[in-house]
Coordinates of C-alpha atoms (C1' of nucleotides) in Angstrom, one line a residue:
Chain A
M9 CA 26.2 6.6 23.4
S10 CA 22.7 7.3 22.5
T11 CA 19.7 6.5 24.4
T12 CA 16.0 5.8 23.6
G13 CA 13.5 6.0 26.2
N14 CA 10.3 3.8 26.2
G15 CA 8.3 6.7 27.7
E16 CA 9.2 5.9 31.4
V17 CA 12.9 5.4 31.6
G18 CA 15.9 6.4 29.3
E19 CA 17.6 3.1 28.8
P20 CA 20.6 2.7 26.6
L21 CA 19.5 0.9 23.5
P22 CA 21.1 -1.8 21.4
T23 CA 20.4 0.1 18.4
G24 CA 23.8 1.6 18.7
D25 CA 25.3 -1.5 17.3
L26 CA 22.9 -2.2 14.6
F27 CA 24.2 0.1 11.9
L28 CA 27.8 -1.0 11.4
R29 CA 27.1 -2.8 8.2
L30 CA 26.0 0.3 6.2
D31 CA 27.7 0.2 2.7
R32 CA 27.9 3.7 1.3
S33 CA 29.6 2.8 -2.0
G34 CA 27.4 -0.2 -3.2
R35 CA 24.4 -0.3 -5.3
I36 CA 22.0 -0.7 -2.5
P37 CA 20.4 2.7 -1.4
L38 CA 21.2 3.8 2.2
Y39 CA 17.5 4.3 3.0
Y40 CA 16.9 0.7 1.9
Q41 CA 19.9 -0.6 4.0
I42 CA 18.7 1.2 7.1
A43 CA 15.1 0.1 6.6
E44 CA 16.2 -3.4 6.4
I45 CA 18.4 -3.4 9.4
I46 CA 15.4 -1.9 11.5
E47 CA 13.0 -4.5 10.1
A48 CA 15.4 -7.3 10.9
A49 CA 15.8 -5.9 14.5
I50 CA 12.0 -5.8 14.9
A51 CA 11.7 -9.3 13.5
D52 CA 14.3 -10.9 15.9
G53 CA 13.1 -8.9 18.9
T54 CA 16.1 -6.7 19.2
L55 CA 13.5 -3.8 18.9
P56 CA 10.6 -5.1 20.9
T57 CA 6.9 -4.5 20.1
G58 CA 5.8 -1.1 21.6
I59 CA 9.3 0.5 21.9
R60 CA 10.0 3.9 21.0
L61 CA 12.6 4.4 18.3
E62 CA 15.6 6.9 18.6
N63 CA 14.5 10.2 17.2
E64 CA 15.1 11.0 13.4
V65 CA 17.6 13.8 14.0
S66 CA 19.8 12.1 16.5
L67 CA 19.8 8.8 14.6
G68 CA 20.8 10.8 11.5
E69 CA 23.7 12.5 13.3
R70 CA 24.9 9.3 14.9
L71 CA 25.0 7.5 11.6
G72 CA 26.4 10.4 9.6
I73 CA 23.3 10.4 7.5
S74 CA 21.1 13.3 6.5
R75 CA 17.6 13.4 8.0
P76 CA 15.6 13.1 4.8
T77 CA 17.4 9.7 4.1
I78 CA 16.6 8.6 7.6
R79 CA 13.1 9.7 7.2
R80 CA 12.7 7.7 4.0
A81 CA 14.0 4.6 5.7
I82 CA 11.4 4.9 8.5
Q83 CA 8.7 5.8 5.9
E84 CA 9.3 2.5 4.3
L85 CA 8.5 0.5 7.4
V86 CA 5.5 2.8 8.3
N87 CA 4.1 1.9 4.9
K88 CA 4.7 -1.7 5.7
G89 CA 2.8 -1.3 9.0
L90 CA 5.7 -2.0 11.2
L91 CA 6.2 1.4 12.7
V92 CA 3.8 4.2 13.7
R93 CA 4.9 7.8 13.9
R94 CA 3.3 10.6 15.9
R95 CA 4.1 14.2 15.8
G96 CA 5.5 15.4 19.1
I97 CA 5.7 11.9 20.4
G98 CA 8.0 9.8 18.4
T99 CA 8.1 6.6 16.5
Q100 CA 7.0 3.3 17.9
V101 CA 7.1 -0.3 16.9
V102 CA 3.5 -1.4 16.2
Q103 CA 2.4 -3.9 18.8
R104 CA 1.1 -6.9 16.8
P105 CA 1.3 -10.5 16.1
V106 CA 3.7 -11.6 13.3
T107 CA 2.1 -11.4 9.9
R108 CA 3.5 -11.7 6.5
K109 CA 3.1 -8.7 4.3
F110 CA 1.0 -8.6 1.3
E111 CA 3.1 -8.0 -1.8
L112 CA 2.6 -7.8 -5.6
S113 CA 3.6 -11.4 -6.4
G114 CA 2.2 -14.4 -7.8
L115 CA 0.6 -17.4 -6.1
Y116 CA 3.7 -19.4 -6.9
D117 CA 6.2 -17.3 -5.1
D118 CA 3.7 -16.8 -2.3
L119 CA 3.7 -20.5 -1.7
L120 CA 7.4 -20.8 -1.9
R121 CA 7.8 -18.2 0.8
G122 CA 5.5 -20.1 2.9
S123 CA 7.6 -23.3 2.3
R124 CA 4.6 -25.0 0.5
N125 CA 6.0 -26.8 -2.4
P126 CA 4.1 -25.4 -5.4
T127 CA 3.6 -27.4 -8.6
T128 CA 1.6 -26.8 -11.7
D129 CA -0.6 -28.8 -14.3
L130 CA -1.0 -27.1 -17.6
L131 CA -4.6 -27.9 -18.6
V132 CA -5.1 -25.6 -21.5
R133 CA -2.8 -23.4 -23.6
E134 CA -4.3 -22.0 -26.7
V135 CA -4.2 -19.0 -28.8
V136 CA -7.9 -17.6 -29.3
P137 CA -9.5 -14.5 -30.6
A138 CA -10.1 -12.1 -27.7
D139 CA -13.7 -11.8 -26.6
A140 CA -15.2 -8.3 -25.9
E141 CA -14.2 -8.3 -22.2
T142 CA -10.7 -9.7 -22.6
A143 CA -10.1 -7.3 -25.4
K144 CA -11.1 -4.3 -23.4
I145 CA -9.1 -5.2 -20.3
L146 CA -5.9 -6.0 -22.3
S147 CA -6.5 -2.9 -24.5
V148 CA -6.4 -4.8 -27.8
P149 CA -9.0 -4.9 -30.6
E150 CA -11.8 -7.4 -30.2
G151 CA -11.1 -10.6 -32.1
V152 CA -7.3 -10.2 -32.1
D153 CA -5.5 -13.4 -30.9
V154 CA -4.5 -13.7 -27.3
L155 CA -2.9 -16.4 -25.3
H156 CA -5.2 -18.2 -23.0
L157 CA -4.1 -20.4 -20.1
R158 CA -5.7 -22.7 -17.7
R159 CA -3.5 -24.2 -15.0
L160 CA -4.0 -26.2 -11.8
R161 CA -1.8 -25.2 -8.9
Y162 CA -0.8 -27.6 -6.2
A163 CA 0.7 -26.9 -2.7
D164 CA 2.6 -29.9 -1.3
G165 CA 0.8 -32.1 -3.8
V166 CA -2.7 -30.9 -2.9
P167 CA -4.8 -29.2 -5.5
L168 CA -5.2 -25.6 -4.4
A169 CA -6.3 -23.3 -7.2
V170 CA -7.6 -23.1 -10.7
L171 CA -5.8 -20.4 -12.6
E172 CA -7.2 -18.9 -15.8
N173 CA -5.2 -16.2 -17.6
S174 CA -5.2 -14.2 -20.8
L175 CA -2.1 -12.5 -22.1
P176 CA -1.2 -10.5 -25.2
I177 CA -0.2 -12.5 -28.3
E178 CA 3.5 -11.5 -27.9
F179 CA 3.7 -14.0 -25.0
A180 CA 2.5 -16.9 -27.1
S181 CA 6.1 -18.1 -27.3
I182 CA 6.2 -18.9 -23.6
A183 CA 7.5 -22.6 -23.2
D184 CA 5.1 -25.0 -21.7
D185 CA 7.9 -26.3 -19.2
D186 CA 8.3 -22.8 -17.9
L187 CA 4.6 -22.7 -17.1
R188 CA 4.9 -26.0 -15.4
T189 CA 8.0 -25.4 -13.4
R190 CA 7.7 -21.6 -12.5
G191 CA 5.0 -19.1 -11.6
L192 CA 3.6 -16.8 -14.4
Y193 CA 5.2 -13.7 -12.9
G194 CA 8.6 -15.5 -12.8
V195 CA 8.2 -16.5 -16.4
L196 CA 7.3 -13.0 -17.4
Q197 CA 10.2 -11.5 -15.4
G198 CA 12.6 -13.9 -17.1
R199 CA 11.4 -12.5 -20.4
G200 CA 12.2 -8.9 -19.2
T201 CA 8.6 -8.0 -18.5
Q202 CA 8.3 -6.3 -15.0
I203 CA 4.9 -6.1 -13.3
S204 CA 4.6 -2.7 -11.6
V205 CA 1.0 -2.3 -10.8
A206 CA -2.0 -4.7 -10.5
Y207 CA -5.7 -4.2 -9.8
Q208 CA -7.4 -7.2 -8.2
Q209 CA -10.8 -8.1 -6.8
V210 CA -11.3 -10.7 -4.2
G211 CA -14.7 -12.4 -3.8
A212 CA -16.4 -15.8 -3.3
R213 CA -18.9 -18.0 -4.9
G214 CA -19.9 -21.7 -5.3
A215 CA -17.6 -24.0 -7.1
T216 CA -18.6 -25.1 -10.6
A217 CA -18.7 -28.9 -11.4
E218 CA -15.5 -28.8 -13.1
E219 CA -13.7 -26.7 -10.3
G220 CA -15.1 -29.0 -7.8
R221 CA -13.6 -32.0 -9.6
L222 CA -10.2 -30.3 -10.1
L223 CA -10.1 -29.1 -6.5
G224 CA -11.5 -32.1 -4.8
I225 CA -14.5 -30.3 -3.4
P226 CA -18.2 -30.7 -3.9
E227 CA -19.9 -28.7 -6.5
G228 CA -21.3 -25.6 -5.0
A229 CA -18.9 -25.6 -2.1
A230 CA -17.4 -22.2 -1.3
V231 CA -14.4 -21.1 -3.4
L232 CA -12.4 -17.9 -2.9
T233 CA -12.0 -16.0 -6.1
M234 CA -9.6 -13.4 -7.3
E235 CA -9.6 -11.4 -10.7
R236 CA -6.4 -9.5 -11.4
T237 CA -5.2 -7.3 -14.2
A238 CA -1.4 -6.6 -14.1
Y239 CA 0.3 -3.8 -15.8
N240 CA 3.8 -3.4 -17.1
N241 CA 6.2 -0.6 -16.1
D242 CA 5.2 1.3 -19.2
G243 CA 1.5 1.1 -18.1
R244 CA 0.2 -1.6 -20.5
A245 CA -1.9 -4.5 -19.5
V246 CA 0.2 -7.7 -19.7
E247 CA -2.0 -10.2 -17.9
F248 CA -5.7 -10.8 -17.0
G249 CA -6.4 -13.6 -14.5
R250 CA -9.5 -15.1 -13.1
H251 CA -8.6 -17.6 -10.4
C252 CA -10.4 -19.6 -7.8
Y253 CA -8.9 -21.2 -4.6
R254 CA -9.8 -23.7 -2.0
P255 CA -10.6 -21.5 0.9
D256 CA -9.5 -24.1 3.5
L257 CA -6.0 -23.9 2.0
Y258 CA -5.6 -20.4 1.0
S259 CA -6.6 -16.8 2.1
F260 CA -5.3 -13.3 1.3
E261 CA -3.5 -11.4 3.9
M262 CA -2.8 -7.8 3.8
T263 CA -1.8 -4.8 5.8
L264 CA -3.5 -1.4 5.4
V265 CA -1.9 1.9 6.5
N266 CA -3.8 5.1 7.0
S267 CA -2.2 7.7 4.6
Chain B
M14 CA 4.6 27.6 -22.3
S15 CA 5.8 24.1 -21.4
T16 CA 5.4 21.0 -23.4
T17 CA 5.0 17.4 -22.7
G18 CA 5.6 14.9 -25.5
N19 CA 3.7 11.6 -25.6
G20 CA 6.6 9.9 -27.1
E21 CA 6.0 11.0 -30.7
V22 CA 5.2 14.6 -30.8
G23 CA 5.8 17.5 -28.4
E24 CA 2.5 18.9 -28.0
P25 CA 1.6 21.6 -25.7
L26 CA -0.2 20.3 -22.6
P27 CA -3.2 21.5 -20.8
T28 CA -1.3 21.0 -17.6
G29 CA -0.1 24.5 -17.8
D30 CA -3.4 25.6 -16.4
L31 CA -3.9 23.0 -13.8
F32 CA -1.8 24.5 -11.0
L33 CA -3.4 28.0 -10.4
R34 CA -5.1 26.8 -7.2
L35 CA -2.0 26.2 -5.2
D36 CA -2.4 27.7 -1.7
R37 CA 1.0 28.1 -0.1
S38 CA -0.2 29.6 3.2
G39 CA -3.0 27.1 4.1
R40 CA -2.7 24.0 6.2
I41 CA -2.8 21.6 3.2
P42 CA 0.7 20.4 2.2
L43 CA 1.8 21.4 -1.2
Y44 CA 2.6 18.0 -2.2
Y45 CA -0.9 16.9 -1.3
Q46 CA -2.4 19.8 -3.3
I47 CA -0.4 18.8 -6.4
A48 CA -1.2 15.2 -6.1
E49 CA -4.8 16.0 -5.9
I50 CA -4.8 18.2 -8.9
I51 CA -3.0 15.5 -11.0
E52 CA -5.3 12.9 -9.7
A53 CA -8.4 14.9 -10.7
A54 CA -6.8 15.6 -14.1
I55 CA -6.5 11.9 -14.6
A56 CA -9.9 11.2 -13.4
D57 CA -11.6 13.7 -15.7
G58 CA -9.5 12.9 -18.7
T59 CA -7.5 16.0 -18.9
L60 CA -4.5 13.6 -18.6
P61 CA -5.4 10.8 -20.7
T62 CA -4.4 7.2 -20.1
G63 CA -0.9 6.4 -21.1
I64 CA 0.2 10.0 -21.6
R65 CA 3.7 11.1 -20.5
L66 CA 3.8 13.7 -17.7
E67 CA 5.9 16.7 -17.8
N68 CA 9.3 15.9 -16.1
E69 CA 9.9 16.6 -12.5
V70 CA 12.5 19.3 -12.9
S71 CA 10.7 21.4 -15.3
L72 CA 7.3 20.9 -13.5
G73 CA 9.1 22.1 -10.4
E74 CA 10.7 25.2 -12.0
R75 CA 7.3 26.2 -13.7
L76 CA 5.4 26.0 -10.4
G77 CA 8.3 27.5 -8.3
I78 CA 8.3 24.4 -6.3
S79 CA 11.4 22.3 -5.3
R80 CA 12.0 19.0 -7.0
P81 CA 11.7 16.9 -3.7
T82 CA 8.1 18.4 -3.2
I83 CA 7.1 17.5 -6.8
R84 CA 8.6 14.0 -6.4
R85 CA 6.6 13.5 -3.2
A86 CA 3.3 14.5 -4.9
I87 CA 4.2 12.1 -7.9
Q88 CA 5.1 9.4 -5.4
E89 CA 1.7 9.5 -3.8
L90 CA 0.0 8.8 -7.1
V91 CA 2.6 6.1 -7.9
N92 CA 1.7 4.4 -4.6
K93 CA -2.0 4.6 -5.6
G94 CA -1.2 2.9 -8.8
L95 CA -2.2 5.8 -10.9
L96 CA 1.3 6.7 -12.4
V97 CA 4.2 4.7 -13.4
R98 CA 7.9 6.0 -13.3
R99 CA 10.8 4.8 -15.4
R100 CA 14.3 6.0 -15.1
G101 CA 15.5 7.5 -18.2
I102 CA 12.0 7.6 -19.7
G103 CA 9.6 9.6 -17.7
T104 CA 6.4 9.3 -15.8
Q105 CA 3.2 8.0 -17.4
V106 CA -0.4 7.6 -16.4
V107 CA -1.2 4.0 -16.1
Q108 CA -3.6 2.6 -18.8
R109 CA -6.4 1.0 -16.9
P110 CA -10.1 0.9 -16.3
V111 CA -11.5 3.1 -13.6
T112 CA -11.1 1.4 -10.3
R113 CA -11.7 2.6 -6.8
K114 CA -8.7 2.4 -4.5
F115 CA -8.6 0.1 -1.5
E116 CA -8.2 2.2 1.7
L117 CA -8.1 1.6 5.3
S118 CA -11.8 2.4 6.1
G119 CA -14.7 0.6 7.4
L120 CA -17.4 -1.1 5.3
Y121 CA -19.8 1.7 6.3
D122 CA -17.8 4.5 4.6
D123 CA -17.0 2.2 1.7
L124 CA -20.7 1.8 1.0
L125 CA -21.3 5.5 1.5
R126 CA -18.7 6.2 -1.1
G127 CA -20.4 3.8 -3.4
S128 CA -23.7 5.5 -2.9
R129 CA -25.2 2.4 -1.4
N130 CA -27.3 3.5 1.6
P131 CA -25.8 1.7 4.6
T132 CA -27.9 0.9 7.8
T133 CA -27.2 -1.3 10.7
D134 CA -29.1 -3.7 13.1
L135 CA -27.4 -4.1 16.4
L136 CA -27.9 -7.7 17.2
V137 CA -25.7 -8.2 20.3
R138 CA -23.9 -5.8 22.5
E139 CA -22.4 -7.3 25.6
V140 CA -19.4 -7.1 28.0
V141 CA -17.8 -10.5 28.3
P142 CA -14.6 -12.0 29.7
A143 CA -12.1 -12.3 26.8
D144 CA -11.4 -15.8 25.6
A145 CA -7.7 -16.9 25.0
E146 CA -7.6 -15.8 21.3
T147 CA -9.4 -12.5 21.7
A148 CA -7.2 -11.7 24.7
K149 CA -4.0 -12.4 22.7
I150 CA -5.1 -10.3 19.8
L151 CA -6.1 -7.3 21.9
S152 CA -3.1 -7.6 24.2
V153 CA -5.1 -7.9 27.4
P154 CA -5.0 -10.6 30.0
E155 CA -7.3 -13.7 29.3
G156 CA -10.6 -13.2 31.3
V157 CA -10.5 -9.4 31.3
D158 CA -13.9 -7.9 30.2
V159 CA -14.1 -6.7 26.6
L160 CA -16.9 -5.3 24.5
H161 CA -18.4 -7.7 22.1
L162 CA -20.6 -6.6 19.1
R163 CA -22.6 -8.4 16.6
R164 CA -24.2 -6.3 13.8
L165 CA -26.1 -6.8 10.6
R166 CA -25.1 -4.3 7.9
Y167 CA -27.5 -3.6 5.1
A168 CA -26.9 -1.8 1.8
D169 CA -29.9 -0.3 0.3
G170 CA -32.0 -2.3 2.6
V171 CA -30.6 -5.6 1.6
P172 CA -28.6 -7.7 4.3
L173 CA -25.1 -7.6 3.2
A174 CA -22.9 -8.6 6.0
V175 CA -22.7 -10.1 9.6
L176 CA -20.2 -8.0 11.6
E177 CA -18.6 -9.4 14.8
N178 CA -16.2 -7.2 16.8
S179 CA -14.3 -7.2 20.1
L180 CA -13.0 -4.1 21.6
P181 CA -11.1 -3.1 24.8
I182 CA -13.3 -2.3 27.6
E183 CA -12.7 1.5 27.4
F184 CA -15.0 1.5 24.6
A185 CA -17.9 0.1 26.4
S186 CA -19.3 3.4 26.7
I187 CA -20.1 3.7 23.1
A188 CA -23.8 4.5 22.6
D189 CA -26.1 2.0 20.9
D190 CA -27.5 4.7 18.6
D191 CA -24.0 5.4 17.4
L192 CA -23.5 1.9 16.4
R193 CA -26.8 1.9 14.6
T194 CA -26.3 5.1 12.7
R195 CA -22.6 5.2 11.9
G196 CA -19.7 2.9 11.0
L197 CA -17.5 1.5 13.8
Y198 CA -14.6 3.4 12.6
G199 CA -16.6 6.6 12.5
V200 CA -17.6 6.1 16.1
L201 CA -14.0 5.4 17.1
Q202 CA -12.8 8.5 15.3
G203 CA -15.5 10.6 17.0
R204 CA -14.0 9.4 20.3
G205 CA -10.6 10.6 19.2
T206 CA -9.4 7.2 18.4
Q207 CA -7.5 7.1 15.0
I208 CA -6.9 3.9 13.3
S209 CA -3.5 4.0 11.7
V210 CA -2.7 0.4 10.7
A211 CA -4.8 -2.8 10.2
Y212 CA -4.0 -6.4 9.3
Q213 CA -6.6 -8.4 7.6
Q214 CA -7.2 -11.7 6.1
V215 CA -9.8 -12.5 3.4
G216 CA -11.1 -15.8 2.8
A217 CA -14.3 -17.8 2.1
R218 CA -16.3 -20.7 3.6
G219 CA -19.9 -22.0 3.7
A220 CA -22.5 -19.9 5.6
T221 CA -23.7 -21.2 9.0
A222 CA -27.3 -21.7 9.5
E223 CA -27.7 -18.4 11.4
E224 CA -25.6 -16.4 8.9
G225 CA -27.8 -17.9 6.1
R226 CA -30.8 -16.8 7.9
L227 CA -29.6 -13.3 8.5
L228 CA -28.1 -12.8 5.1
G229 CA -31.1 -14.4 3.2
I230 CA -29.0 -17.3 1.6
P231 CA -29.0 -21.0 2.0
E232 CA -27.0 -22.7 4.8
G233 CA -23.7 -23.8 3.2
A234 CA -23.8 -21.2 0.4
A235 CA -20.5 -19.4 0.0
V236 CA -19.7 -16.3 2.0
L237 CA -16.7 -14.1 1.8
T238 CA -15.0 -13.7 5.1
M239 CA -12.7 -11.1 6.5
E240 CA -10.7 -10.9 9.8
R241 CA -9.2 -7.7 10.8
T242 CA -7.2 -6.4 13.7
A243 CA -6.7 -2.6 13.8
Y244 CA -4.3 -0.6 15.7
N245 CA -4.3 2.8 17.1
N246 CA -1.7 5.5 16.3
D247 CA 0.1 4.5 19.5
G248 CA 0.4 0.9 18.2
R249 CA -2.1 -0.7 20.5
A250 CA -4.9 -3.0 19.1
V251 CA -8.3 -1.3 19.4
E252 CA -10.4 -3.6 17.5
F253 CA -10.7 -7.2 16.3
G254 CA -13.4 -8.1 13.7
R255 CA -14.6 -11.4 12.1
H256 CA -17.0 -10.5 9.4
C257 CA -18.8 -12.4 6.5
Y258 CA -20.4 -10.9 3.5
R259 CA -22.8 -12.0 0.8
P260 CA -20.3 -12.6 -2.1
D261 CA -22.9 -11.6 -4.8
L262 CA -23.2 -8.1 -3.1
Y263 CA -19.7 -7.3 -2.0
S264 CA -16.0 -8.0 -2.9
F265 CA -12.7 -6.6 -2.0
E266 CA -10.8 -4.4 -4.5
M267 CA -7.3 -3.4 -4.2
T268 CA -4.4 -2.0 -6.1
L269 CA -0.9 -3.5 -5.6
V270 CA 2.3 -1.6 -6.4
N271 CA 5.7 -3.0 -7.0
S272 CA 8.1 -1.5 -4.3
Chain C
dG8 C1' 25.1 13.2 -25.4
dA9 C1' 20.9 14.8 -23.7
dG10 C1' 17.1 13.8 -20.8
dT11 C1' 15.0 11.4 -17.4
dG12 C1' 14.1 9.6 -12.7
dG13 C1' 16.9 7.8 -8.2
dT14 C1' 19.4 9.1 -4.4
dC15 C1' 21.5 12.1 -1.1
dT16 C1' 22.9 16.4 1.4
dA17 C1' 22.5 20.3 4.9
dG18 C1' 20.1 23.0 6.2
dA19 C1' 15.2 25.7 7.5
dC20 C1' 10.7 26.6 9.7
dC21 C1' 6.5 24.9 11.3
dA22 C1' 2.8 22.0 14.1
dC23 C1' 1.9 19.3 17.8
dC24 C1' 2.8 17.1 22.3
dG25 C1' 4.2 16.6 26.8
dG26 C1' 5.8 18.2 31.3
Chain D
dC16 C1' 9.2 25.2 27.2
dG17 C1' 12.0 21.5 24.7
dG18 C1' 11.5 17.6 21.9
dT19 C1' 9.4 15.3 18.3
dG20 C1' 7.8 14.4 13.5
dG21 C1' 5.9 17.1 9.0
dT22 C1' 7.0 20.0 5.4
dC23 C1' 10.0 22.4 2.2
dT24 C1' 14.2 24.4 -0.1
dA25 C1' 18.2 24.4 -3.4
dG26 C1' 21.3 22.3 -4.7
dA27 C1' 24.5 17.9 -6.1
dC28 C1' 25.8 13.5 -8.4
dC29 C1' 24.5 9.1 -10.3
dA30 C1' 22.2 5.4 -13.3
dC31 C1' 19.5 4.5 -17.0
dT32 C1' 17.4 5.1 -21.7
dC33 C1' 17.1 6.7 -26.2
dA34 C1' 18.7 8.8 -30.4

DNA sequence: GAGTGGTCTAGACCACCGG
DNA sequence: CGGTGGTCTAGACCACTCA
C-alpha cells in the first residue's frame, strides 16, 4: 500500500483504489484516462483541496505505467489549473472554489453545459460580397461572396445575445433548421469541419437601438462584446463572429496558468 | 540539406539555418530554445503563414535532438495557437493576423508590452476585517484582517482602469511607492511570491458615479469588468481583484486551442 | 505503401527543496 | 542527504492520410 503525506503526516490515501479502471487496449490514451480519474477524484472530494499527490515515480510503478505517461496526465491537469507542481516539493491540488473551465466551444454548448436551455432565432441569412475587413479576416479576395448570419440566442427563453457571423461561401449550404436548433460549431462539426484554434477579443460598449430592442435593454446600456476568428485544423479561417451579450446574463470565465 | 514541401513542391527551406544557436550546456531547456527559434521565424516571416513544417523525425535527426524533445517544442507552439498538427499530414503554421497572446500577467506588464506608459494612483490602502465573501475567496476566517487596495491605473496619462484588490495580511508590508511605480504582480514577484494559476471572469456593466468620475466617462456608461483570484505555487489564494476598465481603451485578447 | 503525427516505454541525469 | 519534479534520450508500435 502506498502513502501520500500531506506535509505533516503520512496517511494512507484512497488513491490506491482509484486506478482500477484503466483500459490498456482501448482507443482512449492512458494519460487521458489517468487525468480523468484524478480530475473526478478532485471533483468529488476524494482528493481534497490542498492535498499532496503521490509522487510521479511511485505512482507510475504502482500502476505499471511509465513516468512520462504519468507526467503527461498530471500536466493536463496542471494546464487546466487543477494541480500545481513544485520541484523538490511535490504536486498539490489547487485550493480554490469550483469553477468551470474555459474551453474552445460555442455559446450554445456553453449554455447546454450550464443547463440553460438554448434556443435561436435566425434573423438574417444572406450571401453577400465580402467587405474589405471580412475579406482580410477570412483570407478571401474582397468582393467574393460570403455567408452572413445574424442570430438571436436565448437562454431559458430570455434573449441573451445577438450573434453576427461571416463564413466562407462553401458553408452557404448550411440548412436554416440546423442554425435554429444547434450551435454554429455543432453544425460545422457535423459537416466535418473541426475548429482547432480561435482568437478572440472581449470588450464592452453601449447597446445600439436595435440591439437594445432585441435584448430587451435600453439603448446605450452596457453590453459585453466578443469578436472571434476561428480556424480549421488546416489553419484556414472558417468563421468570423461579432457578438454582443446581455452582461447581467452572461460573462466569460477563464483559467490562466503560468507557463 | 533538408527540404520541407508546402504541399505542392519540395523546396529547400531556410529552416536549415535557424538552429545554429542551440546551447546545450546552458540553463535554458532545449525544447524552449527550439520553440523560441520557431516562434521568431514565424513572427519575422521566415516561416510564412500556412507553410508546412519539416516533420518531427527528420528535424530531430538533423539537429541531433530526440523526437520527444522536438515534439515538446512544437507542442508549446500548438498551445499558443501558432501551429496546427494533423496526423498523417504534418504541422502547419496557422494562417492568421498577428495577435498578441493572452498570458497570466497583470495589467501593468500588459501595458508595458504594448508600449503604453502605465502609471498608478494609490487611492486607498487600508487593513480591514475581511467580509464574508473576501474571507471565503482568500481562505481566511471571516473578520480576519486583510489588505485592501484601490488604485487608478493610467495608460499614457489617460485613466484606464479602477483596480480594487484584497490580499492576505502578510502582504500588508508592501510599500506605497512599490504600488505606485510597479504592477501588483511585479511587487508580489519581488517578494518571492510567484503566481501560478488564476481564475478570472470578464463581464460588463454600467459605471457607478465614482467610477465615471475617475475614468472620465458618464455615470451608467459601459465599463468592462474583470474579477480575478490568483493562487500561489503552493495553491493558496494570494490575491482577489475586482477591476473595471474603460472599454474604448482596453479589451481582453485570448487564444483558444482545441485540446 | 510511404509518410506523418499520437502514444508509450525504460531508463538517465539534473535542479531544487527540505530536514 | 534523500525526495521531488524538470529535462532528455533512443528506441517502439500504432492510427491516420494521401497517392
